[in-house]
Amino acid sequence: MERVADPLAVGKPSALRTQSETIGFLIMVAALVIGPFVTYPLFLMQAMCFALFACAFNLLIGYVGLLSFGHALYFGWASYLSAYAAKAWGLTPELAILTGTVTAAVCGLVAGSLAIRRQGIYFAMITLALAQMMYFFALQAKFTGGEDGIQAVPRGHLFGLIDLRNDMVMYVVVLVIFLAGFGFIHRIIHSPFGEVLKAIRENESRAISLGYKTDRYKLVAFVLSATLAGVAGATKAIVLQLASLTDVNWPMSGEVVLMTLVGGLGTIFGPVVGAFVILVMQFKLAPIGEWVLVIQGVIFVTCVLLFRRGVVGEIANKLRIRL
Amino acid sequence: MFEMFGISSQALFGQLLIGLINGSFYALLSLGLAVIFGMLNIINFSHGAQYMMGAFAAYLILQYSGLGYWPALIIAPILVGITGVIVERLFLQWLYKLDHLYGLLLTFGLALIFEGVARNYFGSAGLPYTVPESLQGGRNLGFMFLPNYRAWVIGGSLVVCFGTWFVIERTRLGAYLRAATENPTLVRAFGINVPRMITLTYGFGVALAAFAGVMAAPIYNVSPQMGSELIIVVFAVVVIGGMGSILGAIITGFGLGVIEGLTKYFFPEASNTVIFVIMAIVLLVRPAGLFGRRA
Amino acid sequence: MRKTLGLAALAAVLACGGASAQQVNVKIGVLSDMSSLYADIGGPGSVAAAKMAIADFTKDHPDVKVELISGDHQNKPDIGSQIANQWYDVDKVDLIIDVPNSGVALAVSQVANQKNKVFIVSGAAASDITGPKCNANTIHWTYDTWMLANGTGTAIVKTAGDSWFFLTADYAFGHALERDTMAAVEKAGGKVLGKVRHPLNTNDFSSFLLQAQSSKAKVIGLANAGGDTINSIKQAAEFGIVKGGQSLAGLLVFASDVAALGLPTAQGLVLTETWYWDMNDTNRAWTKRWQQERQGKWPTMIHAGVYAGITHYLKAAVALKGNLSDGKAVVAQMKSMPTDDPLFGKGTIRPDGRKVHPAYLLEVKKPADSKYPGDFYNIRATIPADEAFRPLKEGNCPLVSG
């Protein structure tokens, strides 16, 4: 049965392979550095947060083979706690983001230990159901502001010194966070831990027979993915100065799946590309309103049927490199 | 008797009855999902959208042909069931060889398309559909006023649910279906057209969703997002009941509806989350679900 | 000869001076709910009203050029906030108007304050917009929860509806309406027996209505709006609530809701609005024009508020000679000028941003009394402008000293 696609699974990789990732990384950094001078910085910051969110999601599906359909839980709740910490407790932004991240990690631990008990689609459905439960909790809880969300979140002063109200200063901070998160994921994937994860994706029973406690590995990967999604959410709350129900609702979970699918499951740059593509599309299509939903659906269907490797995956496959 | 607990038994029974009504929808929808999953091993994420299509079909049938509720109850599921057959032939059949996740993603994408198209043509606000004349009004049961229509909902869904269970578990056709799930190649060797059975099963599951949609049209707001609001709760119901078990889906659906109704009375703030909490508990204790077979 | 030349030159200069009165360029964005719960009370109807306001104003002021864009906030504060940010920053919008949905309005109000632009709220109702959350860039037109509560709430308590149960939409607007109405009911000598909160955009009100029924309150106050109100009223009829002797108080009901419900279901509902299409000939004529773009629909006071708000803004823009870069200055200008438009008549904008005008207590007609389509209401009373809205001192608005 064909597994979730691995771009290397077809054909022999070329000599470009080892450098391809570095080249790709340099191109990405260059684009992000020039970006704010060319387009609206607020949009780019938002895109980076979602790109990190998608990368975190991709860690689970692309490298461990687990489809989490409720990733909005970690993104959204980190966003709420970060917003609340900055507004009600008056924490500086880096502490607020940390608060959000820790929240996501804890949620990831609890949700992960429940969900890991099942495989495949059951796993996906359980993650979805847990996320929906936390959505309703967010709807009811006083501190989240319900339908109104937490508004007027202060940007604050980073480390008590640097005023983040300036969009360009904020941009640098977000860029650093994004690259750090991205780098961290890269480290995970290319470490011995990452190799075990890939082994579990390929054939879990064999990994077990080799003596690996696969449940433990899966749980750690789950928590890492949730934590990084939390970093993305917490940062977003500070950038946009707002945390709302949209961040914890299931369409958000669906969107991150779409971003990763379009970009390329199991590739390291795929989610980044996918996030930008989807956000630009939403941006440009906003005037025509509801068709965005239809177009997203069409993209989903097309990708699943014809285009499973995604943009980056197809490029990597054609050039026989790893991306 | 409850008075000694300071609980009004009237309000309690009232919420229980409403819980049964909601449970009817949960049961019908999780039954459809269980049937589809049992045969195709696909999680039909577009089930909610197909439920919505059933309600919209009823509305459109009324608008364009003047036919009311009772004909719609038959026609709408057939129409939507046909779209299900088309979906299966066009899209789903290519996915059986792939990882199950792709089926989920594809039907998710289809759900977005259906909902988006509906929103574009009809707006989000909701369309009017009235309770049929024959079922209007209600009777005062003493502890609450029960609208006749809601009584019909409970009765009608019980009949359909147990009818489906009977066909699948107790008839020869059902036996073929169940055998084909276990071992399609062998069943084919007996000369039974398995792909056609699969297509028709999907169509039937979708028709069940549409039937629930027609039943919902007079009482719930007919809007494009009516399905997506309901579908995730139904997923939780299916996980609790155990995937692939027909009886499990029915019993769990009604049961959870009742429990939700009770929660609305005792602890209203938690009423949205109680089903998910139960799901978490069931997963800890019986990962395969209450009635499920080992995956 | 020289004198004639001189006079001619003077005349030419004067003529130039008059004709090239500062070219005023304005960009306006109508931000509303275009496709969901509030699409009928705001939505495309607000865009139609905006177009009319611009057309009418530029007819008399040919040197004013106005560009109009519109957007859909989908009742989500983050989408509203993003659109507002973008419109003010990237699209150089000077004025955002409408925004039905109090949560979104509060978010956009923040953005307007940060970017120092102008925001006129026509659609949203939370009285906090001119209360604790007021700012110098926001004006609240049309109506608010205090006005509704005191108009409808007090009137109902006076007619023996003295025990209440609230069914409230669980967000800023619903809470504000519930809070203000409870205060009005208790001030008028009534009692509040209980309340239940429902999520925005709820399908099924059966369990909430059941609780309302068992509370035995004489009045069930619906602190919600749009589709939620319509559903509550429809399902209340299904459960025989009114037949059972309780009455429904629609705390925020619009003409479009009455049209959707139909007079048989809606008859007897008491409500408060600040504008009704059938009140006088001017309104009727305006409505006919509006209906050319929105066939089969009825304009609400929110649409009227968009028209009036834009008219007054453009007057201020002309007075400031097109210098719109300082939003606070524009709003200050709008507050200093008394308002006068065909729909609301003469009025003023208070220091806290609250536009004041009379309110009308209306009752939905029985079907037999309705003579033509759109003939929905009997006007029961007029509440003068200085009584209709919360007193300036009671608002806790930081802009109001003392």
Short mmCIF file of N, CA and C in Angstrom, two decimals, chain C residues 51-128:
data_model
loop_
_atom_site.label_atom_id
_atom_site.label_comp_id
_atom_site.label_asym_id
_atom_site.label_seq_id
_atom_site.Cartn_x
_atom_site.Cartn_y
_atom_site.Cartn_z
N LYS C 51 -23.04 53.87 -1.65
CA LYS C 51 -22.99 54.40 -3.02
C LYS C 51 -23.94 55.59 -3.16
N MET C 52 -25.13 55.45 -2.57
CA MET C 52 -26.10 56.54 -2.66
C MET C 52 -25.58 57.80 -2.00
N ALA C 53 -24.96 57.64 -0.83
CA ALA C 53 -24.45 58.80 -0.10
C ALA C 53 -23.39 59.51 -0.92
N ILE C 54 -22.51 58.72 -1.53
CA ILE C 54 -21.42 59.31 -2.32
C ILE C 54 -22.00 60.02 -3.53
N ALA C 55 -22.95 59.35 -4.21
CA ALA C 55 -23.54 59.96 -5.40
C ALA C 55 -24.22 61.28 -5.06
N ASP C 56 -25.00 61.27 -3.97
CA ASP C 56 -25.73 62.49 -3.59
C ASP C 56 -24.78 63.62 -3.22
N PHE C 57 -23.71 63.28 -2.50
CA PHE C 57 -22.80 64.33 -2.05
C PHE C 57 -21.98 64.90 -3.20
N THR C 58 -21.46 64.03 -4.07
CA THR C 58 -20.60 64.53 -5.14
C THR C 58 -21.40 65.28 -6.20
N LYS C 59 -22.71 65.04 -6.21
CA LYS C 59 -23.54 65.83 -7.14
C LYS C 59 -23.46 67.31 -6.76
N ASP C 60 -23.49 67.60 -5.47
CA ASP C 60 -23.41 68.99 -5.03
C ASP C 60 -21.98 69.48 -4.87
N HIS C 61 -21.04 68.58 -4.81
CA HIS C 61 -19.65 68.96 -4.61
C HIS C 61 -18.80 68.26 -5.66
N PRO C 62 -18.77 68.78 -6.87
CA PRO C 62 -18.08 68.07 -7.95
C PRO C 62 -16.58 67.96 -7.74
N ASP C 63 -16.02 68.75 -6.82
CA ASP C 63 -14.57 68.67 -6.62
C ASP C 63 -14.19 67.60 -5.61
N VAL C 64 -15.15 66.86 -5.17
CA VAL C 64 -14.85 65.77 -4.23
C VAL C 64 -14.88 64.46 -4.99
N LYS C 65 -13.77 63.72 -4.91
CA LYS C 65 -13.72 62.41 -5.56
C LYS C 65 -13.66 61.34 -4.49
N VAL C 66 -14.59 60.40 -4.56
CA VAL C 66 -14.63 59.36 -3.54
C VAL C 66 -14.49 57.98 -4.17
N GLU C 67 -13.57 57.19 -3.61
CA GLU C 67 -13.42 55.81 -4.08
C GLU C 67 -14.00 54.89 -3.01
N LEU C 68 -14.74 53.89 -3.42
CA LEU C 68 -15.41 53.02 -2.45
C LEU C 68 -14.95 51.58 -2.63
N ILE C 69 -14.55 50.94 -1.51
CA ILE C 69 -14.29 49.50 -1.57
C ILE C 69 -15.10 48.83 -0.47
N SER C 70 -15.23 47.53 -0.57
CA SER C 70 -15.99 46.82 0.47
C SER C 70 -15.30 45.52 0.82
N GLY C 71 -15.60 45.02 2.01
CA GLY C 71 -14.98 43.78 2.45
C GLY C 71 -15.87 43.01 3.40
N ASP C 72 -15.59 41.73 3.55
CA ASP C 72 -16.41 40.83 4.36
C ASP C 72 -15.62 40.37 5.57
N HIS C 73 -16.07 40.78 6.78
CA HIS C 73 -15.30 40.38 7.97
C HIS C 73 -15.75 39.04 8.54
N GLN C 74 -16.82 38.47 7.93
CA GLN C 74 -17.29 37.13 8.30
C GLN C 74 -17.52 36.97 9.79
N ASN C 75 -17.79 38.09 10.50
CA ASN C 75 -18.04 38.02 11.94
C ASN C 75 -16.86 37.51 12.73
N LYS C 76 -15.66 37.63 12.19
CA LYS C 76 -14.48 37.18 12.92
C LYS C 76 -13.58 38.38 13.22
N PRO C 77 -13.30 38.61 14.49
CA PRO C 77 -12.48 39.79 14.84
C PRO C 77 -11.12 39.78 14.18
N ASP C 78 -10.51 38.58 14.01
CA ASP C 78 -9.18 38.63 13.42
C ASP C 78 -9.23 38.98 11.94
N ILE C 79 -10.25 38.49 11.22
CA ILE C 79 -10.35 38.86 9.81
C ILE C 79 -10.65 40.34 9.68
N GLY C 80 -11.57 40.83 10.54
CA GLY C 80 -11.89 42.25 10.50
C GLY C 80 -10.66 43.10 10.77
N SER C 81 -9.90 42.67 11.78
CA SER C 81 -8.69 43.42 12.15
C SER C 81 -7.67 43.40 11.03
N GLN C 82 -7.51 42.25 10.39
CA GLN C 82 -6.54 42.16 9.28
C GLN C 82 -6.93 43.06 8.13
N ILE C 83 -8.24 43.00 7.77
CA ILE C 83 -8.70 43.83 6.66
C ILE C 83 -8.51 45.31 7.00
N ALA C 84 -8.84 45.68 8.24
CA ALA C 84 -8.70 47.08 8.64
C ALA C 84 -7.24 47.52 8.55
N ASN C 85 -6.35 46.66 9.08
CA ASN C 85 -4.91 46.97 9.01
C ASN C 85 -4.48 47.22 7.58
N GLN C 86 -4.88 46.30 6.73
CA GLN C 86 -4.47 46.39 5.35
C GLN C 86 -5.07 47.60 4.67
N TRP C 87 -6.35 47.81 4.87
CA TRP C 87 -7.00 48.95 4.22
C TRP C 87 -6.35 50.26 4.63
N TYR C 88 -6.13 50.44 5.94
CA TYR C 88 -5.54 51.69 6.39
C TYR C 88 -4.09 51.83 5.92
N ASP C 89 -3.32 50.72 6.02
CA ASP C 89 -1.88 50.80 5.71
C ASP C 89 -1.59 50.78 4.23
N VAL C 90 -2.11 49.76 3.57
CA VAL C 90 -1.70 49.51 2.19
C VAL C 90 -2.62 50.20 1.19
N ASP C 91 -3.92 50.12 1.43
CA ASP C 91 -4.88 50.64 0.45
C ASP C 91 -5.23 52.10 0.68
N LYS C 92 -4.65 52.72 1.69
CA LYS C 92 -4.83 54.14 1.95
C LYS C 92 -6.30 54.53 2.12
N VAL C 93 -7.03 53.67 2.83
CA VAL C 93 -8.42 54.00 3.12
C VAL C 93 -8.46 55.04 4.22
N ASP C 94 -9.35 56.04 4.08
CA ASP C 94 -9.44 57.08 5.11
C ASP C 94 -10.51 56.76 6.15
N LEU C 95 -11.60 56.13 5.67
CA LEU C 95 -12.74 55.89 6.56
C LEU C 95 -13.23 54.46 6.39
N ILE C 96 -13.38 53.78 7.51
CA ILE C 96 -14.05 52.48 7.48
C ILE C 96 -15.40 52.67 8.15
N ILE C 97 -16.44 52.09 7.54
CA ILE C 97 -17.79 52.29 8.09
C ILE C 97 -18.56 50.98 8.09
N ASP C 98 -19.47 50.89 8.99
CA ASP C 98 -20.47 49.84 9.19
C ASP C 98 -20.07 48.84 10.26
N VAL C 99 -19.55 47.67 9.92
CA VAL C 99 -19.17 46.62 10.87
C VAL C 99 -20.28 46.22 11.84
N PRO C 100 -21.25 45.46 11.36
CA PRO C 100 -22.19 44.84 12.29
C PRO C 100 -21.47 43.69 12.99
N ASN C 101 -21.43 43.65 14.22
CA ASN C 101 -20.77 42.66 15.07
C ASN C 101 -19.86 43.40 16.02
N SER C 102 -20.27 43.40 17.27
CA SER C 102 -19.59 44.25 18.24
C SER C 102 -18.16 43.81 18.48
N GLY C 103 -17.90 42.49 18.45
CA GLY C 103 -16.53 42.02 18.68
C GLY C 103 -15.60 42.56 17.61
N VAL C 104 -16.06 42.48 16.36
CA VAL C 104 -15.23 42.97 15.26
C VAL C 104 -15.07 44.48 15.36
N ALA C 105 -16.17 45.16 15.71
CA ALA C 105 -16.12 46.62 15.80
C ALA C 105 -15.10 47.07 16.82
N LEU C 106 -15.05 46.38 17.96
CA LEU C 106 -14.07 46.76 18.98
C LEU C 106 -12.65 46.58 18.46
N ALA C 107 -12.44 45.48 17.72
CA ALA C 107 -11.10 45.25 17.16
C ALA C 107 -10.73 46.33 16.15
N VAL C 108 -11.66 46.66 15.25
CA VAL C 108 -11.37 47.66 14.21
C VAL C 108 -11.17 49.03 14.85
N SER C 109 -11.93 49.29 15.91
CA SER C 109 -11.78 50.56 16.61
C SER C 109 -10.35 50.74 17.11
N GLN C 110 -9.77 49.65 17.63
CA GLN C 110 -8.37 49.66 18.06
C GLN C 110 -7.45 50.02 16.92
N VAL C 111 -7.67 49.36 15.78
CA VAL C 111 -6.80 49.57 14.64
C VAL C 111 -6.89 51.02 14.18
N ALA C 112 -8.12 51.54 14.12
CA ALA C 112 -8.29 52.93 13.68
C ALA C 112 -7.54 53.87 14.61
N ASN C 113 -7.59 53.56 15.90
CA ASN C 113 -6.91 54.39 16.88
C ASN C 113 -5.39 54.34 16.68
N GLN C 114 -4.88 53.12 16.44
CA GLN C 114 -3.43 52.96 16.25
C GLN C 114 -2.95 53.66 15.00
N LYS C 115 -3.73 53.54 13.91
CA LYS C 115 -3.27 54.10 12.64
C LYS C 115 -3.72 55.55 12.48
N ASN C 116 -4.46 56.06 13.45
CA ASN C 116 -4.97 57.44 13.40
C ASN C 116 -5.80 57.71 12.14
N LYS C 117 -6.75 56.80 11.93
CA LYS C 117 -7.69 57.01 10.83
C LYS C 117 -9.09 57.12 11.43
N VAL C 118 -10.10 57.04 10.59
CA VAL C 118 -11.46 57.23 11.11
C VAL C 118 -12.30 55.96 10.95
N PHE C 119 -13.13 55.69 11.96
CA PHE C 119 -14.00 54.53 11.93
C PHE C 119 -15.38 54.97 12.40
N ILE C 120 -16.39 54.77 11.56
CA ILE C 120 -17.77 55.07 11.97
C ILE C 120 -18.52 53.75 12.09
N VAL C 121 -18.99 53.47 13.29
CA VAL C 121 -19.74 52.23 13.52
C VAL C 121 -21.21 52.49 13.25
N SER C 122 -21.76 51.76 12.27
CA SER C 122 -23.20 51.87 12.09
C SER C 122 -23.89 50.59 12.53
N GLY C 123 -23.24 49.46 12.25
CA GLY C 123 -23.89 48.18 12.46
C GLY C 123 -23.84 47.62 13.87
N ALA C 124 -22.71 47.82 14.55
CA ALA C 124 -22.54 47.18 15.85
C ALA C 124 -23.27 47.95 16.94
N ALA C 125 -23.51 47.27 18.06
CA ALA C 125 -24.38 47.87 19.07
C ALA C 125 -23.78 48.05 20.44
N ALA C 126 -22.70 47.38 20.76
CA ALA C 126 -22.24 47.40 22.15
C ALA C 126 -22.03 48.81 22.64
N SER C 127 -22.64 49.15 23.75
CA SER C 127 -22.53 50.53 24.24
C SER C 127 -21.13 50.83 24.75
N ASP C 128 -20.31 49.80 24.90
CA ASP C 128 -18.92 50.03 25.32
C ASP C 128 -18.13 50.82 24.29
#
